[in-house]
Amino acid sequence: MADAVLVLLLLAALGATALLAVRALRHWYGERAGRVYELPVDHRGTLLRAGASGVAALFAATVAVPLVHDAAAGPVRTRAVAAREPDVMPSPPARTPEPAPPPPELRVLGHPAGGTLQELRDGTRVWLPRHYTTPSASGVAYPVVIVRTSSAGSSAASGLYSAFAGQANRGRANSFLLVAPPRCAADSAAVLTEVAARYRTLTARTAHGVIGIGSQAPCAVREALSHPDRYAAAVGISGDYPAMTRPTGRYPSLLLASTTAQAGQRASAVRLRTSLRPTGDQVRLLDGVPRAKDLPAQVAAYLTEKLDGPARTPTASLTPTPGSPFAPTVTATPTGTSTATPTGTAHTKPPRAPHSASAPTSRAPAAHTPAPARKPATAPVSTSAPVSTSAPVSTSAPVTAPRPAPAPTSAARRTPPTPPRTPSPRAHTSTMPSHPHVTP
């Protein structure tokens, strides 16, 4: 309020100063103009007006001093109050940050070696072979190989994908699902369960293997020796193996591979093989390969020998192509119908029927299963002696041999031979001819 009064007084003083100054100036001009007419000059009015204007200016300056001082001190006080505000007013509550969205359960990283490389939420990478996503393989389940490497995206893993794909394309190895967990400590049982839930895989022990490359080779070998019920084969590539305790029971087949230049790794593999005391080829050494990049191809061939190959699952969605290795096999039942089995070719057997013949036999036949009945066929015979037909032969009583028939004539010898008869389902010793003879 005081500042407003001072402002009004300042404005009034400034207005009076300006007005009095203008009037003093006008009075001075009027007195000067009277000299021309020789009028008396009186400067007292000019001096009074000028003095009053000076007093008004001094008053305005006096009022302006406190206003200017308050204006200069105002920001300082404002800043001081602003500085004290955080101490007096409570700070607003911290805002809880929104949780980051979870990573996708599955994402595609690329298509190395013609396959498909995918990554699960926990960092596990799964390489699918080239034909996995084709319609013809929609009902095929594949064996699984766990890959232990220093990094799932390392060049060693990429070389493994290329080698396995090349061997499969050349027909020298089966197709496998290669699963690379992010670290050696990852539980392989949980990994195999997760992979089996998401992909078409064989769940039997004979379809599971593990590979270790470089520094992770001991991890793969130790895992195979610790879980013989989980893996059927294990491979260590260019590894340096510490002393390991020999399992009490039978352990999976092992392949310890190294190049000719890796003398230290080969010596370590020999020591491990000696400590395990294998029987037969339970532990193999592969040390004649000159280049390290050629080892994965040999590993693919070894796993093809030791593990089960791809097979159609019982819930296959597509009907197998006839003649394919996965087509069902048809076997015969006692009634002559056919049933399907997993592998093999189709075979059907005709139903049994009574067997009849008209020609005599030279000896008593043994009991046998009768062949299917045939229609009587007319064949050229000799006209020199008639031959009579006889009733069907019983299988329970011996047959009496009658008088032998006369030898055929030259016309009969020129008769084309009768085609061989398809053998009956069960062998018998009957010597009866395949077609009955009739009189001309």
Coordinates of C-alpha atoms in Angstrom, one line a residue:
M1 CA 0.0 0.0 0.0
A2 CA 2.8 2.4 0.9
D3 CA 4.5 1.7 -2.4
A4 CA 1.3 2.7 -4.3
V5 CA 1.1 6.1 -2.4
L6 CA 4.7 6.8 -3.2
V7 CA 4.1 6.0 -6.8
L8 CA 1.1 8.4 -6.9
L9 CA 3.1 11.3 -5.3
L10 CA 6.0 10.7 -7.7
L11 CA 3.7 10.9 -10.7
A12 CA 2.1 14.2 -9.3
A13 CA 5.5 15.8 -8.6
L14 CA 6.7 14.9 -12.1
G15 CA 3.6 16.4 -13.6
A16 CA 3.9 19.6 -11.6
T17 CA 7.6 19.9 -12.5
A18 CA 6.8 19.6 -16.2
L19 CA 3.9 22.1 -16.1
L20 CA 5.8 24.8 -14.2
A21 CA 8.8 24.5 -16.4
V22 CA 6.6 25.0 -19.5
R23 CA 4.9 28.1 -18.0
A24 CA 8.2 29.6 -16.9
L25 CA 9.4 29.2 -20.5
R26 CA 6.3 30.8 -22.0
H27 CA 6.6 33.8 -19.5
W28 CA 10.2 34.3 -20.5
Y29 CA 9.2 34.4 -24.3
G30 CA 6.4 36.9 -23.6
E31 CA 8.7 39.3 -21.7
R32 CA 11.3 39.0 -24.5
A33 CA 8.7 39.8 -27.2
G34 CA 7.7 43.1 -25.4
R35 CA 11.1 44.7 -25.9
V36 CA 10.2 45.4 -29.5
Y37 CA 7.5 47.7 -28.4
E38 CA 9.7 49.2 -25.6
L39 CA 7.5 47.7 -22.9
P40 CA 8.9 47.3 -19.3
V41 CA 10.5 43.8 -18.7
D42 CA 9.6 41.9 -15.5
H43 CA 11.4 38.6 -15.0
R44 CA 10.0 37.8 -11.5
G45 CA 7.2 35.6 -12.9
T46 CA 9.7 33.6 -14.9
L47 CA 11.9 33.1 -11.8
L48 CA 8.9 32.1 -9.6
R49 CA 7.6 29.5 -12.1
A50 CA 11.2 28.1 -12.6
G51 CA 11.7 27.9 -8.8
A52 CA 8.4 26.1 -8.3
S53 CA 9.3 23.7 -11.1
G54 CA 12.6 23.0 -9.3
V55 CA 10.9 22.3 -6.0
A56 CA 8.5 19.9 -7.6
A57 CA 11.5 18.1 -9.3
L58 CA 13.3 17.8 -5.9
F59 CA 10.1 16.3 -4.3
A60 CA 9.8 13.8 -7.1
A61 CA 13.4 12.8 -6.6
T62 CA 12.8 12.4 -2.9
V63 CA 9.8 10.1 -3.5
A64 CA 11.6 8.1 -6.2
V65 CA 14.6 7.1 -3.9
P66 CA 12.7 4.6 -1.7
L67 CA 10.8 3.2 -4.7
V68 CA 14.1 2.5 -6.5
H69 CA 15.6 1.0 -3.3
D70 CA 12.6 -1.3 -2.8
A71 CA 12.8 -2.3 -6.5
A72 CA 16.4 -3.2 -6.2
A73 CA 15.9 -5.2 -2.9
G74 CA 12.8 -7.0 -4.1
P75 CA 14.5 -9.8 -6.2
V76 CA 16.9 -10.5 -3.3
R77 CA 14.1 -11.1 -0.9
T78 CA 12.2 -13.1 -3.4
R79 CA 15.2 -15.3 -4.0
A80 CA 15.8 -15.8 -0.3
V81 CA 12.2 -16.9 0.2
A82 CA 12.4 -19.1 -2.8
A83 CA 15.6 -20.6 -1.4
R84 CA 13.8 -21.4 1.9
E85 CA 10.7 -22.9 0.3
P86 CA 12.1 -26.4 -0.2
D87 CA 12.8 -26.5 3.6
V88 CA 9.3 -25.5 4.5
M89 CA 7.1 -27.3 1.9
P90 CA 7.3 -31.1 1.8
S91 CA 8.7 -32.6 -1.4
P92 CA 6.3 -34.4 -3.7
P93 CA 6.3 -38.2 -3.4
A94 CA 8.6 -40.0 -5.8
R95 CA 6.8 -41.4 -8.8
T96 CA 7.1 -45.1 -9.2
P97 CA 8.7 -45.9 -12.6
E98 CA 6.7 -48.1 -14.9
P99 CA 8.1 -51.6 -15.2
A100 CA 9.9 -52.3 -18.5
P101 CA 7.9 -54.6 -20.8
P102 CA 9.2 -58.2 -20.7
P103 CA 11.2 -59.4 -23.6
P104 CA 9.4 -61.5 -26.2
E105 CA 9.3 -65.3 -25.6
L106 CA 10.8 -66.0 -28.9
R107 CA 12.5 -63.9 -31.6
V108 CA 14.2 -64.8 -34.8
L109 CA 17.9 -63.8 -35.1
G110 CA 18.6 -64.9 -38.6
H111 CA 19.0 -67.8 -41.0
P112 CA 22.6 -69.1 -40.8
A113 CA 23.4 -72.0 -43.1
G114 CA 19.9 -72.0 -44.6
G115 CA 18.3 -72.8 -41.2
T116 CA 16.5 -70.6 -38.7
L117 CA 18.2 -69.3 -35.5
Q118 CA 15.9 -68.3 -32.7
E119 CA 16.4 -67.0 -29.2
L120 CA 14.3 -67.8 -26.2
R121 CA 13.5 -65.4 -23.3
D122 CA 16.4 -66.7 -21.1
G123 CA 19.0 -66.3 -23.9
T124 CA 19.0 -69.9 -25.1
R125 CA 19.5 -70.0 -28.9
V126 CA 17.9 -72.8 -31.0
W127 CA 19.1 -73.6 -34.5
L128 CA 16.5 -75.3 -36.7
P129 CA 17.6 -77.3 -39.7
R130 CA 16.7 -76.2 -43.2
H131 CA 13.7 -78.5 -43.8
Y132 CA 12.2 -78.1 -40.3
T133 CA 9.7 -75.5 -41.4
T134 CA 8.7 -77.2 -44.7
P135 CA 5.2 -78.7 -45.0
S136 CA 6.6 -82.2 -45.8
A137 CA 8.4 -82.2 -42.4
S138 CA 5.5 -81.0 -40.3
G139 CA 5.1 -84.4 -38.6
V140 CA 8.8 -85.1 -38.2
A141 CA 10.5 -84.9 -34.8
Y142 CA 14.2 -84.3 -34.6
P143 CA 17.0 -85.3 -32.2
V144 CA 18.4 -82.6 -29.9
V145 CA 22.1 -81.7 -29.4
I146 CA 23.1 -79.3 -26.5
V147 CA 26.0 -77.0 -27.6
R148 CA 28.3 -75.7 -24.9
T149 CA 30.4 -72.7 -26.1
S150 CA 31.9 -69.6 -24.5
S151 CA 29.2 -67.5 -26.3
A152 CA 26.1 -68.6 -28.1
G153 CA 26.8 -66.1 -30.9
S154 CA 30.5 -67.0 -31.3
S155 CA 32.1 -67.9 -34.6
A156 CA 32.5 -71.5 -33.3
A157 CA 28.7 -71.9 -33.0
S158 CA 28.3 -70.4 -36.5
G159 CA 30.8 -72.9 -37.9
L160 CA 28.9 -75.7 -36.2
Y161 CA 25.7 -74.7 -37.9
S162 CA 27.4 -74.6 -41.3
A163 CA 29.1 -78.0 -40.9
F164 CA 25.9 -79.7 -39.7
A165 CA 23.8 -78.2 -42.5
G166 CA 26.5 -79.2 -45.1
Q167 CA 26.7 -82.8 -44.0
A168 CA 22.9 -83.1 -44.0
N169 CA 22.6 -81.7 -47.5
R170 CA 25.3 -84.1 -48.7
G171 CA 23.4 -87.1 -47.1
R172 CA 26.3 -87.8 -44.7
A173 CA 24.6 -86.9 -41.5
N174 CA 21.1 -86.6 -40.0
S175 CA 19.4 -83.3 -39.2
F176 CA 19.6 -82.1 -35.6
L177 CA 18.2 -79.3 -33.5
L178 CA 21.2 -77.5 -32.0
V179 CA 20.5 -75.8 -28.7
A180 CA 23.0 -73.4 -27.2
P181 CA 22.3 -72.3 -23.6
P182 CA 23.8 -69.0 -22.5
R183 CA 26.1 -70.5 -19.9
C184 CA 27.5 -73.8 -18.7
A185 CA 25.7 -73.6 -15.4
A186 CA 22.3 -73.6 -17.1
D187 CA 20.2 -76.7 -16.1
S188 CA 20.1 -78.9 -19.2
A189 CA 17.1 -80.8 -18.0
A190 CA 15.1 -77.5 -17.9
V191 CA 16.4 -76.5 -21.3
L192 CA 15.4 -79.9 -22.8
T193 CA 12.0 -79.6 -21.3
E194 CA 11.5 -76.1 -22.7
V195 CA 12.7 -77.0 -26.1
A196 CA 10.5 -80.1 -26.2
A197 CA 7.5 -77.9 -25.3
R198 CA 8.1 -75.5 -28.2
Y199 CA 9.6 -77.7 -30.9
R200 CA 9.1 -81.1 -32.5
T201 CA 11.8 -83.1 -30.8
L202 CA 12.5 -86.7 -29.8
T203 CA 12.4 -87.0 -26.0
A204 CA 14.2 -90.4 -25.7
R205 CA 17.7 -90.6 -24.2
T206 CA 19.0 -92.1 -27.4
A207 CA 18.1 -88.9 -29.3
H208 CA 20.0 -86.5 -27.0
G209 CA 23.6 -85.5 -27.2
V210 CA 25.9 -82.7 -26.0
I211 CA 28.9 -80.9 -27.6
G212 CA 31.6 -78.8 -25.9
I213 CA 33.9 -76.5 -27.9
G214 CA 37.2 -75.1 -26.6
S215 CA 37.1 -74.1 -22.9
Q216 CA 33.5 -75.5 -22.6
A217 CA 34.5 -79.0 -23.8
P218 CA 35.2 -80.2 -20.1
C219 CA 31.7 -78.9 -19.2
A220 CA 30.0 -81.0 -21.9
V221 CA 32.0 -84.1 -21.0
R222 CA 31.4 -83.7 -17.2
E223 CA 27.7 -83.2 -17.9
A224 CA 27.5 -86.4 -19.9
L225 CA 29.3 -88.4 -17.3
S226 CA 27.1 -87.0 -14.5
H227 CA 23.8 -87.7 -16.4
P228 CA 24.1 -91.0 -18.3
D229 CA 20.3 -91.3 -18.3
R230 CA 20.0 -88.0 -20.2
Y231 CA 22.5 -88.3 -23.1
A232 CA 23.5 -91.1 -25.4
A233 CA 26.7 -89.4 -26.7
A234 CA 29.0 -86.5 -25.9
V235 CA 31.7 -84.7 -27.9
G236 CA 34.6 -82.5 -26.8
I237 CA 36.3 -80.4 -29.4
S238 CA 39.8 -79.0 -28.8
G239 CA 39.4 -79.2 -25.0
D240 CA 41.8 -79.5 -22.1
Y241 CA 40.3 -82.0 -19.7
P242 CA 41.1 -82.1 -16.0
A243 CA 41.0 -85.4 -14.0
M244 CA 37.5 -86.8 -13.7
T245 CA 36.1 -89.5 -11.6
R246 CA 35.1 -92.6 -13.5
P247 CA 31.3 -93.3 -13.3
T248 CA 30.3 -96.5 -11.5
G249 CA 27.9 -97.6 -14.3
R250 CA 28.0 -97.4 -18.0
Y251 CA 28.4 -93.8 -19.3
P252 CA 27.5 -92.3 -22.7
S253 CA 29.8 -92.7 -25.8
L254 CA 32.5 -90.0 -26.0
L255 CA 34.4 -88.4 -28.8
L256 CA 37.4 -86.3 -28.0
A257 CA 38.5 -84.4 -31.1
S258 CA 41.5 -82.3 -31.8
T259 CA 43.7 -81.3 -34.7
T260 CA 47.2 -82.5 -35.5
A261 CA 48.6 -79.2 -34.3
Q262 CA 46.9 -79.4 -30.9
A263 CA 49.4 -81.7 -29.1
G264 CA 48.4 -80.5 -25.6
Q265 CA 44.7 -81.2 -26.2
R266 CA 45.4 -84.6 -27.6
A267 CA 47.6 -85.5 -24.6
S268 CA 44.8 -84.4 -22.3
A269 CA 42.3 -86.5 -24.2
V270 CA 44.5 -89.6 -24.0
R271 CA 44.8 -89.2 -20.2
L272 CA 41.0 -88.8 -19.9
R273 CA 40.4 -91.9 -22.0
T274 CA 42.9 -93.9 -19.9
S275 CA 41.3 -92.8 -16.7
L276 CA 37.8 -93.8 -17.9
R277 CA 39.0 -97.3 -18.9
P278 CA 36.5 -97.6 -21.8
T279 CA 35.3 -100.9 -23.3
G280 CA 35.4 -101.1 -27.1
D281 CA 34.9 -97.8 -28.8
Q282 CA 33.1 -96.2 -25.9
V283 CA 35.7 -93.4 -26.0
R284 CA 37.1 -92.4 -29.4
L285 CA 40.0 -90.1 -30.1
L286 CA 39.9 -88.0 -33.3
D287 CA 43.3 -86.3 -33.9
G288 CA 44.1 -86.7 -37.6
V289 CA 42.2 -83.7 -38.9
P290 CA 44.6 -80.9 -40.0
R291 CA 42.2 -77.9 -39.7
A292 CA 40.0 -77.0 -36.8
K293 CA 37.1 -76.0 -39.1
D294 CA 36.9 -79.6 -40.4
L295 CA 36.2 -81.0 -37.0
P296 CA 32.4 -80.1 -36.8
A297 CA 31.7 -82.1 -39.9
Q298 CA 33.3 -85.3 -38.4
V299 CA 31.3 -84.6 -35.2
A300 CA 28.0 -84.5 -37.2
A301 CA 28.8 -87.9 -38.7
Y302 CA 29.7 -89.3 -35.3
L303 CA 26.4 -88.1 -33.7
T304 CA 24.5 -89.6 -36.7
E305 CA 26.1 -93.0 -35.8
K306 CA 25.3 -92.7 -32.1
L307 CA 21.9 -91.0 -31.9
D308 CA 18.5 -91.7 -33.3
G309 CA 17.6 -90.0 -36.6
P310 CA 14.5 -87.9 -37.4
A311 CA 11.3 -89.8 -37.2
R312 CA 7.6 -89.1 -37.6
T313 CA 5.7 -88.6 -34.4
P314 CA 2.5 -90.5 -33.6
T315 CA 0.6 -87.2 -33.9
A316 CA 1.9 -86.4 -37.4
S317 CA -0.5 -84.0 -39.2
L318 CA 0.4 -85.0 -42.7
T319 CA 0.0 -88.4 -44.3
P320 CA 3.4 -89.9 -45.2
T321 CA 4.1 -90.2 -48.9
P322 CA 3.9 -93.9 -50.1
G323 CA 7.4 -95.3 -50.5
S324 CA 9.0 -92.8 -48.1
P325 CA 11.2 -94.1 -45.2
F326 CA 8.4 -92.9 -42.8
A327 CA 5.5 -94.6 -44.6
P328 CA 3.7 -97.3 -42.5
T329 CA 4.3 -101.0 -43.2
V330 CA 1.4 -103.3 -44.0
T331 CA 1.5 -106.8 -42.5
A332 CA -0.8 -109.7 -42.9
T333 CA -3.3 -111.0 -40.3
P334 CA -4.5 -114.6 -40.2
T335 CA -7.7 -113.6 -41.9
G336 CA -6.0 -112.1 -45.0
T337 CA -6.4 -108.4 -44.0
S338 CA -3.5 -106.0 -43.7
T339 CA -2.4 -103.9 -40.7
A340 CA 0.1 -101.0 -40.6
T341 CA 3.4 -101.1 -38.7
P342 CA 5.9 -98.2 -38.3
T343 CA 8.4 -99.3 -40.9
G344 CA 8.7 -101.8 -43.8
T345 CA 7.0 -102.5 -47.0
A346 CA 3.4 -103.7 -47.7
H347 CA 2.8 -107.4 -47.8
T348 CA -0.6 -109.2 -48.0
K349 CA -1.4 -112.8 -47.8
P350 CA -4.4 -114.5 -49.4
P351 CA -6.9 -116.3 -47.2
R352 CA -6.7 -120.1 -47.0
A353 CA -9.1 -122.1 -49.2
P354 CA -9.6 -125.8 -49.8
H355 CA -7.1 -127.4 -52.2
S356 CA -8.2 -129.9 -54.8
A357 CA -6.3 -131.8 -57.5
S358 CA -7.2 -134.5 -60.0
A359 CA -4.0 -136.1 -60.8
P360 CA -2.7 -139.0 -58.7
T361 CA 0.4 -138.7 -56.7
S362 CA 3.3 -141.3 -56.6
R363 CA 3.6 -141.1 -52.8
A364 CA 1.5 -140.2 -49.8
P365 CA 1.7 -136.5 -49.0
A366 CA 2.3 -135.1 -45.5
A367 CA -0.3 -132.9 -43.9
H368 CA -0.2 -129.4 -45.3
T369 CA -2.2 -126.2 -45.6
P370 CA -4.4 -126.3 -48.7
A371 CA -3.7 -123.8 -51.4
P372 CA -6.4 -121.5 -52.9
A373 CA -8.9 -123.2 -55.2
R374 CA -8.4 -122.7 -58.9
K375 CA -10.7 -123.1 -61.9
P376 CA -10.3 -126.2 -64.0
A377 CA -8.2 -125.4 -67.1
T378 CA -8.3 -127.3 -70.3
A379 CA -4.8 -128.4 -71.5
P380 CA -3.8 -130.4 -74.5
V381 CA -3.1 -134.0 -73.6
S382 CA -2.3 -137.2 -75.5
T383 CA -5.2 -138.9 -77.3
S384 CA -3.8 -142.3 -77.0
A385 CA -5.0 -143.0 -73.5
P386 CA -7.9 -141.3 -71.6
V387 CA -7.2 -139.8 -68.2
S388 CA -10.0 -139.6 -65.7
T389 CA -10.4 -136.9 -63.1
S390 CA -10.6 -137.8 -59.4
A391 CA -12.3 -136.2 -56.3
P392 CA -10.5 -133.7 -54.1
V393 CA -7.8 -135.3 -52.0
S394 CA -8.4 -135.2 -48.2
T395 CA -5.6 -134.0 -46.0
S396 CA -6.4 -136.5 -43.3
A397 CA -6.1 -139.8 -45.1
P398 CA -3.3 -141.1 -47.4
V399 CA -3.9 -141.1 -51.1
T400 CA -3.7 -144.5 -53.0
A401 CA -1.5 -144.3 -56.0
P402 CA -3.3 -145.7 -59.1
R403 CA -1.8 -146.9 -62.3
P404 CA 0.6 -144.4 -63.8
A405 CA -0.5 -142.4 -66.7
P406 CA 1.0 -143.0 -70.2
A407 CA 3.9 -140.9 -71.4
P408 CA 2.9 -137.8 -73.3
T409 CA 3.2 -137.9 -77.1
S410 CA 5.2 -135.5 -79.3
A411 CA 2.2 -133.1 -79.6
A412 CA 2.0 -132.9 -75.8
R413 CA 5.8 -132.3 -75.5
R414 CA 5.4 -129.2 -77.8
T415 CA 2.8 -127.7 -75.4
P416 CA 4.1 -124.5 -73.7
P417 CA 5.1 -125.1 -70.1
T418 CA 2.6 -124.2 -67.4
P419 CA 3.7 -121.0 -65.6
P420 CA 4.9 -121.6 -62.0
R421 CA 2.3 -121.4 -59.3
T422 CA 2.6 -118.9 -56.5
P423 CA 3.6 -120.7 -53.3
S424 CA 1.1 -121.1 -50.6
P425 CA 1.5 -119.4 -47.3
R426 CA 2.8 -122.5 -45.7
A427 CA 5.1 -125.0 -47.3
H428 CA 3.9 -128.6 -47.9
T429 CA 5.2 -131.7 -49.6
S430 CA 2.4 -132.4 -52.0
T431 CA 3.4 -133.5 -55.5
M432 CA 0.1 -132.9 -57.1
P433 CA 0.1 -130.9 -60.4
S434 CA -1.1 -127.3 -60.4
H435 CA -3.9 -127.9 -63.0
P436 CA -6.3 -130.9 -63.2
H437 CA -6.3 -133.0 -66.4
V438 CA -9.6 -133.6 -68.3
T439 CA -10.4 -136.0 -71.1
P440 CA -10.6 -134.6 -74.6

